[in-house]
mmCIF file of C-alpha atoms in Angstrom:
data_model
loop_
_atom_site.group_PDB
_atom_site.id
_atom_site.type_symbol
_atom_site.label_atom_id
_atom_site.label_comp_id
_atom_site.label_asym_id
_atom_site.label_seq_id
_atom_site.Cartn_x
_atom_site.Cartn_y
_atom_site.Cartn_z
ATOM 1 C CA UNK A 1246 13.679 16.034 38.345
ATOM 2 C CA UNK A 1247 11.935 12.739 39.230
ATOM 3 C CA UNK A 1248 13.166 10.298 41.860
ATOM 4 C CA UNK A 1249 13.987 7.829 39.125
ATOM 5 C CA UNK A 1250 16.136 10.387 37.344
ATOM 6 C CA UNK A 1251 18.019 11.208 40.580
ATOM 7 C CA UNK A 1252 18.858 7.543 41.014
ATOM 8 C CA UNK A 1253 20.214 7.438 37.467
ATOM 9 C CA UNK A 1254 22.331 10.522 38.161
ATOM 10 C CA UNK A 1255 23.826 9.126 41.334
ATOM 11 C CA UNK A 1256 24.453 5.773 39.668
ATOM 12 C CA UNK A 1257 26.905 7.223 37.200
ATOM 13 C CA UNK A 1258 29.153 8.840 39.835
ATOM 14 C CA UNK A 1259 32.218 7.075 41.202
ATOM 15 C CA UNK A 1260 31.652 5.061 44.353
ATOM 16 C CA UNK A 1261 33.611 7.441 46.588
ATOM 17 C CA UNK A 1262 31.437 10.346 45.433
ATOM 18 C CA UNK A 1263 28.362 8.321 46.240
ATOM 19 C CA UNK A 1264 29.627 7.775 49.825
ATOM 20 C CA UNK A 1265 30.105 11.504 50.184
ATOM 21 C CA UNK A 1266 26.583 12.057 48.973
ATOM 22 C CA UNK A 1267 25.217 9.730 51.635
ATOM 23 C CA UNK A 1268 26.645 12.071 54.281
ATOM 24 C CA UNK A 1269 25.226 15.277 52.819
ATOM 25 C CA UNK A 1270 22.697 14.195 50.207
ATOM 26 C CA UNK A 1271 20.251 17.016 50.719
ATOM 27 C CA UNK A 1272 22.824 19.651 49.824
ATOM 28 C CA UNK A 1273 23.997 17.981 46.648
ATOM 29 C CA UNK A 1274 20.798 17.013 44.842
ATOM 30 C CA UNK A 1275 20.721 20.177 42.748
ATOM 31 C CA UNK A 1276 24.363 19.790 41.684
ATOM 32 C CA UNK A 1277 23.680 16.210 40.639
ATOM 33 C CA UNK A 1278 20.754 17.390 38.546
ATOM 34 C CA UNK A 1279 23.013 19.609 36.479
ATOM 35 C CA UNK A 1280 25.625 16.884 36.058
ATOM 36 C CA UNK A 1281 23.026 14.329 34.974
ATOM 37 C CA UNK A 1282 21.712 16.585 32.221
ATOM 38 C CA UNK A 1283 25.211 17.038 30.829
ATOM 39 C CA UNK A 1284 26.140 13.343 30.935
ATOM 40 C CA UNK A 1285 22.949 11.492 30.082
ATOM 41 C CA UNK A 1286 20.563 12.317 27.240
ATOM 42 C CA UNK A 1287 16.808 12.177 27.739
ATOM 43 C CA UNK A 1288 14.777 9.094 26.722
ATOM 44 C CA UNK A 1289 13.271 11.146 23.894
ATOM 45 C CA UNK A 1290 16.696 12.083 22.589
ATOM 46 C CA UNK A 1291 17.800 8.464 22.778
ATOM 47 C CA UNK A 1292 14.763 7.355 20.791
ATOM 48 C CA UNK A 1293 15.418 10.030 18.160
ATOM 49 C CA UNK A 1294 19.033 8.925 17.894
ATOM 50 C CA UNK A 1295 17.998 5.301 17.444
ATOM 51 C CA UNK A 1296 15.481 6.225 14.730
ATOM 52 C CA UNK A 1297 17.938 8.407 12.857
ATOM 53 C CA UNK A 1298 20.482 5.579 12.835
ATOM 54 C CA UNK A 1299 18.078 3.299 10.974
ATOM 55 C CA UNK A 1300 18.031 3.064 7.211
ATOM 56 C CA UNK A 1301 15.373 5.472 5.960
ATOM 57 C CA UNK A 1302 13.041 3.982 3.355
ATOM 58 C CA UNK A 1303 10.339 5.903 1.518
ATOM 59 C CA UNK A 1304 7.584 4.089 -0.359
ATOM 60 C CA UNK A 1305 5.184 5.520 -2.895
ATOM 61 C CA UNK A 1306 1.659 4.441 -1.899
ATOM 62 C CA UNK A 1307 -0.193 2.069 0.392
ATOM 63 C CA UNK A 1308 0.249 -1.374 -1.252
ATOM 64 C CA UNK A 1309 3.995 -0.816 -1.624
ATOM 65 C CA UNK A 1310 4.199 0.529 1.916
ATOM 66 C CA UNK A 1311 2.479 -2.619 3.256
ATOM 67 C CA UNK A 1312 4.841 -4.992 1.468
ATOM 68 C CA UNK A 1313 7.939 -2.969 2.324
ATOM 69 C CA UNK A 1314 7.002 -2.590 5.978
ATOM 70 C CA UNK A 1315 6.388 -6.319 6.179
ATOM 71 C CA UNK A 1316 9.930 -7.017 4.971
ATOM 72 C CA UNK A 1317 11.665 -4.210 6.870
ATOM 73 C CA UNK A 1318 9.907 -4.669 10.186
ATOM 74 C CA UNK A 1319 11.624 -2.504 12.791
ATOM 75 C CA UNK A 1320 15.026 -2.700 11.117
ATOM 76 C CA UNK A 1321 14.319 0.336 8.931
ATOM 77 C CA UNK A 1322 12.297 3.513 9.179
ATOM 78 C CA UNK A 1323 9.591 3.118 6.505
ATOM 79 C CA UNK A 1324 7.552 6.103 5.332
ATOM 80 C CA UNK A 1325 4.873 6.667 2.693
ATOM 81 C CA UNK A 1326 4.682 9.494 0.141
ATOM 82 C CA UNK A 1327 1.082 9.300 -1.115
ATOM 83 C CA UNK A 1328 -1.490 9.383 1.719
ATOM 84 C CA UNK A 1329 -3.823 6.341 1.703
ATOM 85 C CA UNK A 1330 -7.010 7.132 -0.174
ATOM 86 C CA UNK A 1331 -5.306 9.628 -2.479
ATOM 87 C CA UNK A 1332 -5.469 8.926 -6.208
ATOM 88 C CA UNK A 1333 -1.934 7.814 -7.073
ATOM 89 C CA UNK A 1334 -2.515 7.962 -10.840
ATOM 90 C CA UNK A 1335 -2.892 11.736 -10.743
ATOM 91 C CA UNK A 1336 -0.882 12.551 -7.630
ATOM 92 C CA UNK A 1337 1.051 15.823 -7.514
ATOM 93 C CA UNK A 1338 4.162 15.756 -5.343
ATOM 94 C CA UNK A 1339 4.466 18.102 -2.374
ATOM 95 C CA UNK A 1340 7.525 19.852 -0.886
ATOM 96 C CA UNK A 1341 7.382 17.318 1.952
ATOM 97 C CA UNK A 1342 7.715 14.524 -0.605
ATOM 98 C CA UNK A 1343 10.827 16.141 -2.042
ATOM 99 C CA UNK A 1344 12.285 16.563 1.437
ATOM 100 C CA UNK A 1345 11.535 12.939 2.338
ATOM 101 C CA UNK A 1346 13.302 11.633 -0.765
ATOM 102 C CA UNK A 1347 16.198 14.045 -0.275
ATOM 103 C CA UNK A 1348 16.916 12.549 3.149
ATOM 104 C CA UNK A 1349 16.113 8.910 2.338
ATOM 105 C CA UNK A 1350 18.477 6.023 1.736
ATOM 106 C CA UNK A 1351 16.038 3.925 -0.283
ATOM 107 C CA UNK A 1352 12.957 4.577 -2.432
ATOM 108 C CA UNK A 1353 10.583 1.697 -3.168
ATOM 109 C CA UNK A 1354 8.074 2.070 -6.001
ATOM 110 C CA UNK A 1355 5.532 -0.171 -7.693
ATOM 111 C CA UNK A 1356 6.860 0.644 -11.139
ATOM 112 C CA UNK A 1357 5.174 -0.164 -14.471
ATOM 113 C CA UNK A 1358 4.658 3.560 -15.014
ATOM 114 C CA UNK A 1359 2.182 3.959 -12.159
ATOM 115 C CA UNK A 1360 3.941 6.674 -10.155
ATOM 116 C CA UNK A 1361 4.212 9.350 -12.813
ATOM 117 C CA UNK A 1362 4.973 12.006 -10.207
ATOM 118 C CA UNK A 1363 8.233 10.338 -9.189
ATOM 119 C CA UNK A 1364 10.630 11.285 -11.975
ATOM 120 C CA UNK A 1365 10.625 15.037 -11.389
ATOM 121 C CA UNK A 1366 10.293 14.612 -7.634
ATOM 122 C CA UNK A 1367 13.440 12.503 -7.454
ATOM 123 C CA UNK A 1368 15.280 15.018 -9.635
ATOM 124 C CA UNK A 1369 14.225 17.878 -7.385
ATOM 125 C CA UNK A 1370 15.338 15.943 -4.303
ATOM 126 C CA UNK A 1371 18.942 15.896 -5.567
ATOM 127 C CA UNK A 1372 19.926 12.798 -3.623
ATOM 128 C CA UNK A 1373 22.711 11.044 -5.579
ATOM 129 C CA UNK A 1374 23.013 8.351 -2.888
ATOM 130 C CA UNK A 1375 19.366 7.295 -3.203
ATOM 131 C CA UNK A 1376 18.816 3.621 -4.017
ATOM 132 C CA UNK A 1377 15.616 2.915 -5.982
ATOM 133 C CA UNK A 1378 13.852 -0.441 -5.775
ATOM 134 C CA UNK A 1379 11.361 -1.354 -8.502
ATOM 135 C CA UNK A 1380 8.987 -3.812 -6.837
ATOM 136 C CA UNK A 1381 7.634 -5.004 -10.200
ATOM 137 C CA UNK A 1382 11.019 -5.852 -11.700
ATOM 138 C CA UNK A 1383 10.757 -9.012 -13.803
ATOM 139 C CA UNK A 1384 6.948 -9.079 -13.769
ATOM 140 C CA UNK A 1385 5.389 -9.236 -17.224
ATOM 141 C CA UNK A 1386 2.659 -6.617 -17.343
ATOM 142 C CA UNK A 1387 -0.728 -7.245 -18.888
ATOM 143 C CA UNK A 1388 -2.282 -4.865 -21.335
ATOM 144 C CA UNK A 1389 -6.026 -4.313 -21.228
ATOM 145 C CA UNK A 1390 -7.692 -7.731 -21.156
ATOM 146 C CA UNK A 1391 -11.170 -6.286 -21.523
ATOM 147 C CA UNK A 1392 -12.617 -3.309 -23.379
ATOM 148 C CA UNK A 1393 -12.858 0.070 -21.722
ATOM 149 C CA UNK A 1394 -16.304 1.498 -22.303
ATOM 150 C CA UNK A 1395 -16.665 5.264 -22.278
ATOM 151 C CA UNK A 1396 -20.246 6.061 -21.376
ATOM 152 C CA UNK A 1397 -20.262 9.846 -21.530
ATOM 153 C CA UNK A 1398 -20.939 11.898 -24.621
ATOM 154 C CA UNK A 1399 -18.041 14.239 -23.852
ATOM 155 C CA UNK A 1400 -14.338 13.717 -24.467
ATOM 156 C CA UNK A 1401 -12.836 10.433 -23.475
ATOM 157 C CA UNK A 1402 -10.983 10.787 -20.211
ATOM 158 C CA UNK A 1403 -9.349 7.458 -19.554
ATOM 159 C CA UNK A 1404 -7.347 8.209 -16.431
ATOM 160 C CA UNK A 1405 -5.828 4.763 -16.248
ATOM 161 C CA UNK A 1406 -4.151 4.327 -19.611
ATOM 162 C CA UNK A 1407 -0.759 2.806 -18.904
ATOM 163 C CA UNK A 1408 1.932 2.763 -21.568
ATOM 164 C CA UNK A 1409 3.897 0.079 -19.719
ATOM 165 C CA UNK A 1410 0.884 -2.164 -19.126
ATOM 166 C CA UNK A 1411 -1.553 -2.433 -16.258
ATOM 167 C CA UNK A 1412 0.335 -1.730 -13.003
ATOM 168 C CA UNK A 1413 -2.069 -3.295 -10.460
ATOM 169 C CA UNK A 1414 0.033 -6.416 -9.953
ATOM 170 C CA UNK A 1415 -0.186 -6.381 -6.134
ATOM 171 C CA UNK A 1416 -3.797 -7.613 -6.346
ATOM 172 C CA UNK A 1417 -2.548 -11.026 -7.460
ATOM 173 C CA UNK A 1418 -1.053 -12.755 -4.387
ATOM 174 C CA UNK A 1419 1.414 -14.657 -6.570
ATOM 175 C CA UNK A 1420 2.738 -11.456 -8.114
ATOM 176 C CA UNK A 1421 2.670 -9.754 -4.713
ATOM 177 C CA UNK A 1422 5.054 -12.505 -3.618
ATOM 178 C CA UNK A 1423 7.392 -11.538 -6.458
ATOM 179 C CA UNK A 1424 7.197 -7.931 -5.312
ATOM 180 C CA UNK A 1425 8.106 -8.962 -1.768
ATOM 181 C CA UNK A 1426 11.159 -10.818 -3.080
ATOM 182 C CA UNK A 1427 12.224 -7.798 -5.146
ATOM 183 C CA UNK A 1428 11.862 -5.557 -2.095
ATOM 184 C CA UNK A 1429 13.771 -8.021 0.081
ATOM 185 C CA UNK A 1430 16.655 -8.261 -2.386
ATOM 186 C CA UNK A 1431 16.785 -4.488 -2.811
ATOM 187 C CA UNK A 1432 16.837 -3.839 0.923
ATOM 188 C CA UNK A 1433 19.569 -6.426 1.464
ATOM 189 C CA UNK A 1434 21.702 -4.934 -1.306
ATOM 190 C CA UNK A 1435 21.384 -1.444 0.187
ATOM 191 C CA UNK A 1436 21.462 -2.397 3.879
ATOM 192 C CA UNK A 1437 23.398 -5.645 4.201
ATOM 193 C CA UNK A 1438 23.762 -5.418 7.990
ATOM 194 C CA UNK A 1439 20.055 -6.260 8.327
ATOM 195 C CA UNK A 1440 20.089 -9.116 5.817
ATOM 196 C CA UNK A 1441 18.927 -11.728 8.323
ATOM 197 C CA UNK A 1442 15.974 -9.600 9.445
ATOM 198 C CA UNK A 1443 14.849 -8.867 5.887
ATOM 199 C CA UNK A 1444 15.228 -12.496 4.860
ATOM 200 C CA UNK A 1445 13.229 -13.835 7.807
ATOM 201 C CA UNK A 1446 10.468 -11.235 7.524
ATOM 202 C CA UNK A 1447 10.099 -11.782 3.792
ATOM 203 C CA UNK A 1448 9.925 -15.563 4.246
ATOM 204 C CA UNK A 1449 7.140 -15.226 6.821
ATOM 205 C CA UNK A 1450 5.117 -12.863 4.620
ATOM 206 C CA UNK A 1451 5.613 -15.038 1.526
ATOM 207 C CA UNK A 1452 4.297 -18.018 3.488
ATOM 208 C CA UNK A 1453 1.145 -16.036 4.239
ATOM 209 C CA UNK A 1454 0.824 -15.026 0.577
ATOM 210 C CA UNK A 1455 1.072 -18.681 -0.473
ATOM 211 C CA UNK A 1456 -1.685 -19.546 1.975
ATOM 212 C CA UNK A 1457 -3.844 -16.719 0.618
ATOM 213 C CA UNK A 1458 -3.294 -17.886 -2.960
ATOM 214 C CA UNK A 1459 -4.417 -21.392 -2.007
ATOM 215 C CA UNK A 1460 -7.563 -19.979 -0.405
ATOM 216 C CA UNK A 1461 -8.414 -18.067 -3.595
ATOM 217 C CA UNK A 1462 -7.779 -21.112 -5.779
ATOM 218 C CA UNK A 1463 -9.886 -23.458 -3.687
ATOM 219 C CA UNK A 1464 -12.803 -21.044 -3.397
ATOM 220 C CA UNK A 1465 -12.911 -19.684 -6.947
ATOM 221 C CA UNK A 1466 -12.351 -22.918 -8.826
ATOM 222 C CA UNK A 1467 -15.995 -23.573 -7.954
ATOM 223 C CA UNK A 1468 -16.986 -20.369 -9.792
ATOM 224 C CA UNK A 1469 -15.607 -20.914 -13.313
ATOM 225 C CA UNK A 1470 -15.878 -18.072 -15.803
ATOM 226 C CA UNK A 1471 -17.694 -15.714 -13.491
ATOM 227 C CA UNK A 1472 -18.261 -12.535 -15.517
ATOM 228 C CA UNK A 1473 -18.106 -9.110 -13.958
ATOM 229 C CA UNK A 1474 -17.764 -5.422 -14.737
ATOM 230 C CA UNK A 1475 -15.695 -2.967 -12.765
ATOM 231 C CA UNK A 1476 -15.448 0.795 -12.814
ATOM 232 C CA UNK A 1477 -11.692 0.858 -12.166
ATOM 233 C CA UNK A 1478 -9.258 -1.053 -14.371
ATOM 234 C CA UNK A 1479 -7.512 -2.643 -11.387
ATOM 235 C CA UNK A 1480 -8.360 -6.347 -11.501
ATOM 236 C CA UNK A 1481 -7.029 -8.025 -14.666
ATOM 237 C CA UNK A 1482 -4.285 -9.888 -12.782
ATOM 238 C CA UNK A 1483 -6.708 -11.135 -10.162
ATOM 239 C CA UNK A 1484 -9.139 -12.222 -12.889
ATOM 240 C CA UNK A 1485 -6.493 -13.996 -14.944
ATOM 241 C CA UNK A 1486 -5.001 -15.805 -11.955
ATOM 242 C CA UNK A 1487 -8.323 -17.281 -10.810
ATOM 243 C CA UNK A 1488 -10.111 -17.805 -14.125
ATOM 244 C CA UNK A 1489 -12.616 -15.002 -13.693
ATOM 245 C CA UNK A 1490 -13.823 -12.877 -16.588
ATOM 246 C CA UNK A 1491 -13.614 -9.130 -16.268
ATOM 247 C CA UNK A 1492 -15.586 -8.368 -19.397
ATOM 248 C CA UNK A 1493 -15.424 -4.587 -19.334
ATOM 249 C CA UNK A 1494 -14.269 -1.522 -17.491
ATOM 250 C CA UNK A 1495 -17.030 1.075 -17.589
ATOM 251 C CA UNK A 1496 -15.978 4.666 -17.144
ATOM 252 C CA UNK A 1497 -18.408 6.689 -15.073
ATOM 253 C CA UNK A 1498 -17.280 10.204 -14.204
ATOM 254 C CA UNK A 1499 -18.186 11.748 -10.890
ATOM 255 C CA UNK A 1500 -19.728 14.786 -12.572
ATOM 256 C CA UNK A 1501 -23.426 15.061 -13.318
ATOM 257 C CA UNK A 1502 -24.566 12.887 -16.194
ATOM 258 C CA UNK A 1503 -27.195 13.614 -18.776
ATOM 259 C CA UNK A 1504 -30.122 11.180 -19.226
ATOM 260 C CA UNK A 1505 -28.416 10.025 -22.429
ATOM 261 C CA UNK A 1506 -25.214 9.228 -20.531
ATOM 262 C CA UNK A 1507 -27.148 7.260 -17.947
ATOM 263 C CA UNK A 1508 -28.860 5.215 -20.638
ATOM 264 C CA UNK A 1509 -25.487 4.454 -22.219
ATOM 265 C CA UNK A 1510 -24.285 3.021 -18.934
ATOM 266 C CA UNK A 1511 -27.379 0.841 -18.615
ATOM 267 C CA UNK A 1512 -27.045 -0.408 -22.199
ATOM 268 C CA UNK A 1513 -23.347 -1.145 -21.729
ATOM 269 C CA UNK A 1514 -23.916 -3.266 -18.647
ATOM 270 C CA UNK A 1515 -26.849 -5.087 -20.248
ATOM 271 C CA UNK A 1516 -24.719 -5.882 -23.294
ATOM 272 C CA UNK A 1517 -22.331 -8.050 -21.293
ATOM 273 C CA UNK A 1518 -24.943 -10.019 -19.318
ATOM 274 C CA UNK A 1519 -22.781 -9.962 -16.238
ATOM 275 C CA UNK A 1520 -23.334 -11.604 -12.882
ATOM 276 C CA UNK A 1521 -21.780 -8.868 -10.813
ATOM 277 C CA UNK A 1522 -21.012 -5.153 -10.571
ATOM 278 C CA UNK A 1523 -18.056 -4.119 -8.447
ATOM 279 C CA UNK A 1524 -17.376 -0.693 -7.004
ATOM 280 C CA UNK A 1525 -14.651 0.263 -4.499
ATOM 281 C CA UNK A 1526 -14.559 1.298 -0.835
ATOM 282 C CA UNK A 1527 -15.411 4.936 -0.272
ATOM 283 C CA UNK A 1528 -17.074 5.399 -3.659
ATOM 284 C CA UNK A 1529 -20.541 6.846 -3.224
ATOM 285 C CA UNK A 1530 -21.851 7.037 -6.774
ATOM 286 C CA UNK A 1531 -25.634 7.283 -6.881
ATOM 287 C CA UNK A 1532 -25.653 6.199 -10.511
ATOM 288 C CA UNK A 1533 -24.041 2.873 -9.634
ATOM 289 C CA UNK A 1534 -26.623 2.214 -6.940
ATOM 290 C CA UNK A 1535 -29.461 3.098 -9.288
ATOM 291 C CA UNK A 1536 -27.897 0.999 -12.035
ATOM 292 C CA UNK A 1537 -27.638 -2.073 -9.850
ATOM 293 C CA UNK A 1538 -31.275 -1.713 -8.796
ATOM 294 C CA UNK A 1539 -32.498 -1.303 -12.390
ATOM 295 C CA UNK A 1540 -30.545 -4.330 -13.569
ATOM 296 C CA UNK A 1541 -31.353 -6.370 -10.457
ATOM 297 C CA UNK A 1542 -27.665 -6.907 -9.827
ATOM 298 C CA UNK A 1543 -26.084 -6.557 -6.434
ATOM 299 C CA UNK A 1544 -23.480 -3.803 -6.333
ATOM 300 C CA UNK A 1545 -20.581 -5.083 -4.242
ATOM 301 C CA UNK A 1546 -17.195 -3.784 -3.150
ATOM 302 C CA UNK A 1547 -13.774 -4.872 -4.333
ATOM 303 C CA UNK A 1548 -10.815 -3.259 -2.626
ATOM 304 C CA UNK A 1549 -7.790 -2.233 -4.718
ATOM 305 C CA UNK A 1550 -5.877 -1.583 -1.451
ATOM 306 C CA UNK A 1551 -5.116 2.005 -2.394
ATOM 307 C CA UNK A 1552 -6.870 3.096 0.772
ATOM 308 C CA UNK A 1553 -6.935 1.437 4.169
ATOM 309 C CA UNK A 1554 -4.805 0.631 7.195
ATOM 310 C CA UNK A 1555 -1.016 0.960 7.430
ATOM 311 C CA UNK A 1556 -0.532 -2.448 8.982
ATOM 312 C CA UNK A 1557 1.128 -5.101 6.767
ATOM 313 C CA UNK A 1558 -1.569 -7.573 7.861
ATOM 314 C CA UNK A 1559 -4.169 -5.299 6.273
ATOM 315 C CA UNK A 1560 -3.200 -6.775 2.908
ATOM 316 C CA UNK A 1561 -4.569 -10.155 3.986
ATOM 317 C CA UNK A 1562 -7.601 -8.681 5.700
ATOM 318 C CA UNK A 1563 -8.628 -6.742 2.582
ATOM 319 C CA UNK A 1564 -7.867 -9.546 0.148
ATOM 320 C CA UNK A 1565 -9.895 -12.079 2.135
ATOM 321 C CA UNK A 1566 -12.829 -9.667 2.084
ATOM 322 C CA UNK A 1567 -12.349 -9.458 -1.700
ATOM 323 C CA UNK A 1568 -12.502 -13.242 -1.849
ATOM 324 C CA UNK A 1569 -15.735 -13.309 0.126
ATOM 325 C CA UNK A 1570 -17.184 -10.711 -2.228
ATOM 326 C CA UNK A 1571 -16.224 -12.699 -5.328
ATOM 327 C CA UNK A 1572 -17.653 -15.887 -3.874
ATOM 328 C CA UNK A 1573 -21.013 -14.318 -3.060
ATOM 329 C CA UNK A 1574 -21.268 -12.347 -6.310
ATOM 330 C CA UNK A 1575 -20.443 -15.258 -8.596
ATOM 331 C CA UNK A 1576 -23.216 -17.609 -7.544
#
């Protein structure tokens, strides 16, 4: 036992016992050690108790985690189901996911049909007390606003067809603000004792989202009708909000392509006479690099925020980098 711990042990004894100890302290230290352990829990145990007393919130994937954590702060224990960088569209739930939902108070999802793995996972968790928050409640989803070009000669494999509309609403700061409000209201309804915390945190984050929206508007109003192609159908809300033109989504599989497939990609991009090609962080597709060189177009990176840091401020960091990319690409 440390000296600090001995002082804590002696401090909890009655005063008369303490006076006795001063007379024969050396003979009683061991006895006090045993009494301390039975009366006072360890710092680790105290921390565990404090954590377990918090409302447990599970979120589906990184963008929803960022927004939920921003609202919850330290008032709730916020966890994530889909590891950042994992493809959420095709995600297969794990036993740990089922366990997390089974022991959670609240589940926050993006909605709009994005998290297809959730339905069976929630059923398997058998948690009748679980409160589900749909972050996209009340948001009118867009359907495809640009054609999806399949460039391979094989079967069409459009991974991102969404029956309920395009789900990537978090990439529009105005719609992200609506998601924050939905999360705030859901957390308050399920955990009213922390209403003031959730309200204040949400207000602060919404203020930052308003500032970000103004930055996008001021910068991109100077780039009217900038045309671009992406290889992930994630940006229609961003394009619509700021008067950009996503003219096509070009599907390029990661598998080896035949010379005919490559030529189809080149022809597709040429057809739209675009100013920019956008890939995503972590995508190392040699065809895209070759394509950009052949067409004398700079291949730049737009971040869909499905991979990255688990800090709520990362949303603003990544989105401002997206703004810089759009500004430079749309000259």
